């Protein structure tokens, strides 16, 4: 298993979501995630509630591979960062057990000190130190 600086790794991960340049963002996706990496995202609350109304209890969203991950990162950037009022930041300690890395993050207004959102990342690393599976849990 690759030896990595955990804080630098978590900050690189978060910086991708704040990156305005499409080419730089794509390159970072390729450097951070394996070619067939999977991101598993806890569906937003409104989506979970709508699904429960039709009998679906476990709504999970998935993106696999660099193209899907780049699309996911780009759309999050466009919605949450590009308007210029907030960005994503690592919050607290970054921890590692074998090939699993976990850290929390927040969506923070640039002119404030109270997070407007956040979540938990649990990342399973490949032997080369890139992300093989990325679990994202939304909510503070």
mmCIF file of C-alpha atoms in Angstrom:
data_model
loop_
_atom_site.group_PDB
_atom_site.id
_atom_site.type_symbol
_atom_site.label_atom_id
_atom_site.label_comp_id
_atom_site.label_asym_id
_atom_site.label_seq_id
_atom_site.Cartn_x
_atom_site.Cartn_y
_atom_site.Cartn_z
ATOM 1 C CA UNK A 1 0.000 0.000 0.000
ATOM 2 C CA UNK A 2 1.314 3.405 -0.946
ATOM 3 C CA UNK A 3 2.536 5.642 1.854
ATOM 4 C CA UNK A 4 0.707 8.966 1.598
ATOM 5 C CA UNK A 5 0.514 12.232 3.518
ATOM 6 C CA UNK A 6 -3.091 12.000 4.728
ATOM 7 C CA UNK A 7 -3.698 15.717 5.164
ATOM 8 C CA UNK A 8 -2.270 16.544 1.738
ATOM 9 C CA UNK A 9 -4.314 13.723 0.186
ATOM 10 C CA UNK A 10 -7.595 14.945 1.729
ATOM 11 C CA UNK A 11 -6.880 18.521 0.675
ATOM 12 C CA UNK A 12 -6.067 17.409 -2.891
ATOM 13 C CA UNK A 13 -9.374 15.539 -2.951
ATOM 14 C CA UNK A 14 -11.332 18.591 -1.799
ATOM 15 C CA UNK A 15 -9.430 20.948 -4.118
ATOM 16 C CA UNK A 16 -10.738 18.996 -7.123
ATOM 17 C CA UNK A 17 -14.298 19.978 -6.182
ATOM 18 C CA UNK A 18 -13.246 23.664 -5.980
ATOM 19 C CA UNK A 19 -11.198 23.693 -9.214
ATOM 20 C CA UNK A 20 -12.541 26.154 -11.841
ATOM 21 C CA UNK A 21 -10.385 25.004 -14.778
ATOM 22 C CA UNK A 22 -11.888 22.032 -16.645
ATOM 23 C CA UNK A 23 -8.544 20.645 -17.878
ATOM 24 C CA UNK A 24 -6.928 20.886 -14.443
ATOM 25 C CA UNK A 25 -9.998 19.287 -12.878
ATOM 26 C CA UNK A 26 -9.955 16.389 -15.364
ATOM 27 C CA UNK A 27 -6.246 15.785 -14.793
ATOM 28 C CA UNK A 28 -6.806 15.765 -11.025
ATOM 29 C CA UNK A 29 -9.641 13.231 -11.395
ATOM 30 C CA UNK A 30 -7.296 10.943 -13.334
ATOM 31 C CA UNK A 31 -4.559 11.359 -10.717
ATOM 32 C CA UNK A 32 -6.804 10.776 -7.686
ATOM 33 C CA UNK A 33 -9.109 7.971 -8.852
ATOM 34 C CA UNK A 34 -8.344 4.685 -10.627
ATOM 35 C CA UNK A 35 -9.685 4.268 -14.184
ATOM 36 C CA UNK A 36 -12.645 2.155 -13.017
ATOM 37 C CA UNK A 37 -13.153 3.853 -9.639
ATOM 38 C CA UNK A 38 -16.632 3.922 -8.167
ATOM 39 C CA UNK A 39 -18.196 6.747 -6.190
ATOM 40 C CA UNK A 40 -21.203 5.736 -4.133
ATOM 41 C CA UNK A 41 -23.246 8.693 -2.967
ATOM 42 C CA UNK A 42 -25.937 8.782 -0.350
ATOM 43 C CA UNK A 43 -28.917 10.228 -2.203
ATOM 44 C CA UNK A 44 -30.086 13.686 -1.092
ATOM 45 C CA UNK A 45 -32.848 13.670 1.505
ATOM 46 C CA UNK A 46 -35.540 14.907 -0.906
ATOM 47 C CA UNK A 47 -34.715 12.061 -3.296
ATOM 48 C CA UNK A 48 -34.803 9.483 -0.485
ATOM 49 C CA UNK A 49 -38.169 10.789 0.722
ATOM 50 C CA UNK A 50 -39.655 10.668 -2.786
ATOM 51 C CA UNK A 51 -38.375 7.115 -3.274
ATOM 52 C CA UNK A 52 -39.829 5.979 0.045
ATOM 53 C CA UNK A 53 -43.253 7.180 -1.087
ATOM 54 C CA UNK A 54 -43.143 4.564 -3.848
ATOM 55 C CA UNK A 55 -41.748 1.798 -1.637
ATOM 56 C CA UNK A 56 -38.037 2.146 -2.401
ATOM 57 C CA UNK A 57 -36.052 2.211 0.823
ATOM 58 C CA UNK A 58 -32.407 2.271 -0.269
ATOM 59 C CA UNK A 59 -31.628 4.951 -2.827
ATOM 60 C CA UNK A 60 -27.952 5.021 -3.740
ATOM 61 C CA UNK A 61 -26.324 6.981 -6.552
ATOM 62 C CA UNK A 62 -23.208 5.719 -8.339
ATOM 63 C CA UNK A 63 -20.623 7.126 -10.726
ATOM 64 C CA UNK A 64 -17.996 4.803 -12.240
ATOM 65 C CA UNK A 65 -14.881 5.690 -14.212
ATOM 66 C CA UNK A 66 -13.095 8.925 -14.987
ATOM 67 C CA UNK A 67 -15.761 10.329 -17.324
ATOM 68 C CA UNK A 68 -18.585 9.846 -14.816
ATOM 69 C CA UNK A 69 -16.464 11.110 -11.929
ATOM 70 C CA UNK A 70 -15.381 14.204 -13.859
ATOM 71 C CA UNK A 71 -19.039 14.887 -14.722
ATOM 72 C CA UNK A 72 -19.975 14.488 -11.059
ATOM 73 C CA UNK A 73 -17.200 16.824 -9.871
ATOM 74 C CA UNK A 74 -17.974 19.391 -12.590
ATOM 75 C CA UNK A 75 -21.684 19.545 -11.823
ATOM 76 C CA UNK A 76 -21.004 19.883 -8.078
ATOM 77 C CA UNK A 77 -18.534 22.685 -8.842
ATOM 78 C CA UNK A 78 -21.054 24.460 -11.082
ATOM 79 C CA UNK A 79 -23.829 24.241 -8.495
ATOM 80 C CA UNK A 80 -21.983 24.875 -5.253
ATOM 81 C CA UNK A 81 -18.695 26.696 -5.970
ATOM 82 C CA UNK A 82 -18.895 28.559 -9.310
ATOM 83 C CA UNK A 83 -21.463 31.108 -8.048
ATOM 84 C CA UNK A 84 -18.629 32.422 -5.859
ATOM 85 C CA UNK A 85 -20.246 32.445 -2.437
ATOM 86 C CA UNK A 86 -18.836 29.228 -0.924
ATOM 87 C CA UNK A 87 -16.319 26.430 -1.320
ATOM 88 C CA UNK A 88 -15.571 22.971 0.038
ATOM 89 C CA UNK A 89 -13.060 22.448 2.866
ATOM 90 C CA UNK A 90 -11.631 19.567 4.872
ATOM 91 C CA UNK A 91 -12.901 19.582 8.452
ATOM 92 C CA UNK A 92 -11.106 17.903 11.320
ATOM 93 C CA UNK A 93 -8.723 14.977 11.313
ATOM 94 C CA UNK A 94 -7.995 12.647 8.430
ATOM 95 C CA UNK A 95 -7.701 9.005 9.493
ATOM 96 C CA UNK A 96 -6.448 5.828 7.845
ATOM 97 C CA UNK A 97 -6.842 2.138 8.637
ATOM 98 C CA UNK A 98 -4.982 -0.059 6.139
ATOM 99 C CA UNK A 99 -6.394 0.956 2.735
ATOM 100 C CA UNK A 100 -9.330 3.017 4.071
ATOM 101 C CA UNK A 101 -9.146 6.806 4.514
ATOM 102 C CA UNK A 102 -11.905 8.850 6.140
ATOM 103 C CA UNK A 103 -12.409 12.557 6.658
ATOM 104 C CA UNK A 104 -15.177 15.082 7.014
ATOM 105 C CA UNK A 105 -15.710 18.129 4.839
ATOM 106 C CA UNK A 106 -17.881 21.219 4.852
ATOM 107 C CA UNK A 107 -19.409 23.546 2.300
ATOM 108 C CA UNK A 108 -18.450 26.909 3.750
ATOM 109 C CA UNK A 109 -19.518 30.426 2.779
ATOM 110 C CA UNK A 110 -16.532 32.569 1.828
ATOM 111 C CA UNK A 111 -17.869 35.402 4.000
ATOM 112 C CA UNK A 112 -18.986 33.367 6.997
ATOM 113 C CA UNK A 113 -17.935 30.933 9.656
ATOM 114 C CA UNK A 114 -20.894 28.540 9.754
ATOM 115 C CA UNK A 115 -20.955 25.591 7.326
ATOM 116 C CA UNK A 116 -23.951 25.431 5.002
ATOM 117 C CA UNK A 117 -23.509 21.712 4.414
ATOM 118 C CA UNK A 118 -21.010 18.943 4.627
ATOM 119 C CA UNK A 119 -20.417 15.261 4.793
ATOM 120 C CA UNK A 120 -18.123 12.327 5.346
ATOM 121 C CA UNK A 121 -15.825 10.687 2.793
ATOM 122 C CA UNK A 122 -14.737 7.082 3.189
ATOM 123 C CA UNK A 123 -12.189 6.159 0.528
ATOM 124 C CA UNK A 124 -10.875 2.677 -0.284
ATOM 125 C CA UNK A 125 -7.442 3.030 -1.853
ATOM 126 C CA UNK A 126 -5.910 0.898 -4.588
ATOM 127 C CA UNK A 127 -2.340 -0.392 -4.100
ATOM 128 C CA UNK A 128 -1.002 2.623 -6.055
ATOM 129 C CA UNK A 129 -2.619 5.034 -3.566
ATOM 130 C CA UNK A 130 -5.407 6.211 -5.867
ATOM 131 C CA UNK A 131 -9.064 5.925 -4.915
ATOM 132 C CA UNK A 132 -10.743 2.664 -5.941
ATOM 133 C CA UNK A 133 -14.056 3.237 -4.147
ATOM 134 C CA UNK A 134 -15.334 6.547 -2.811
ATOM 135 C CA UNK A 135 -18.253 6.551 -0.372
ATOM 136 C CA UNK A 136 -19.839 9.952 0.202
ATOM 137 C CA UNK A 137 -22.305 10.529 3.022
ATOM 138 C CA UNK A 138 -24.030 13.912 2.853
ATOM 139 C CA UNK A 139 -24.957 15.739 6.047
ATOM 140 C CA UNK A 140 -23.206 17.291 9.017
#
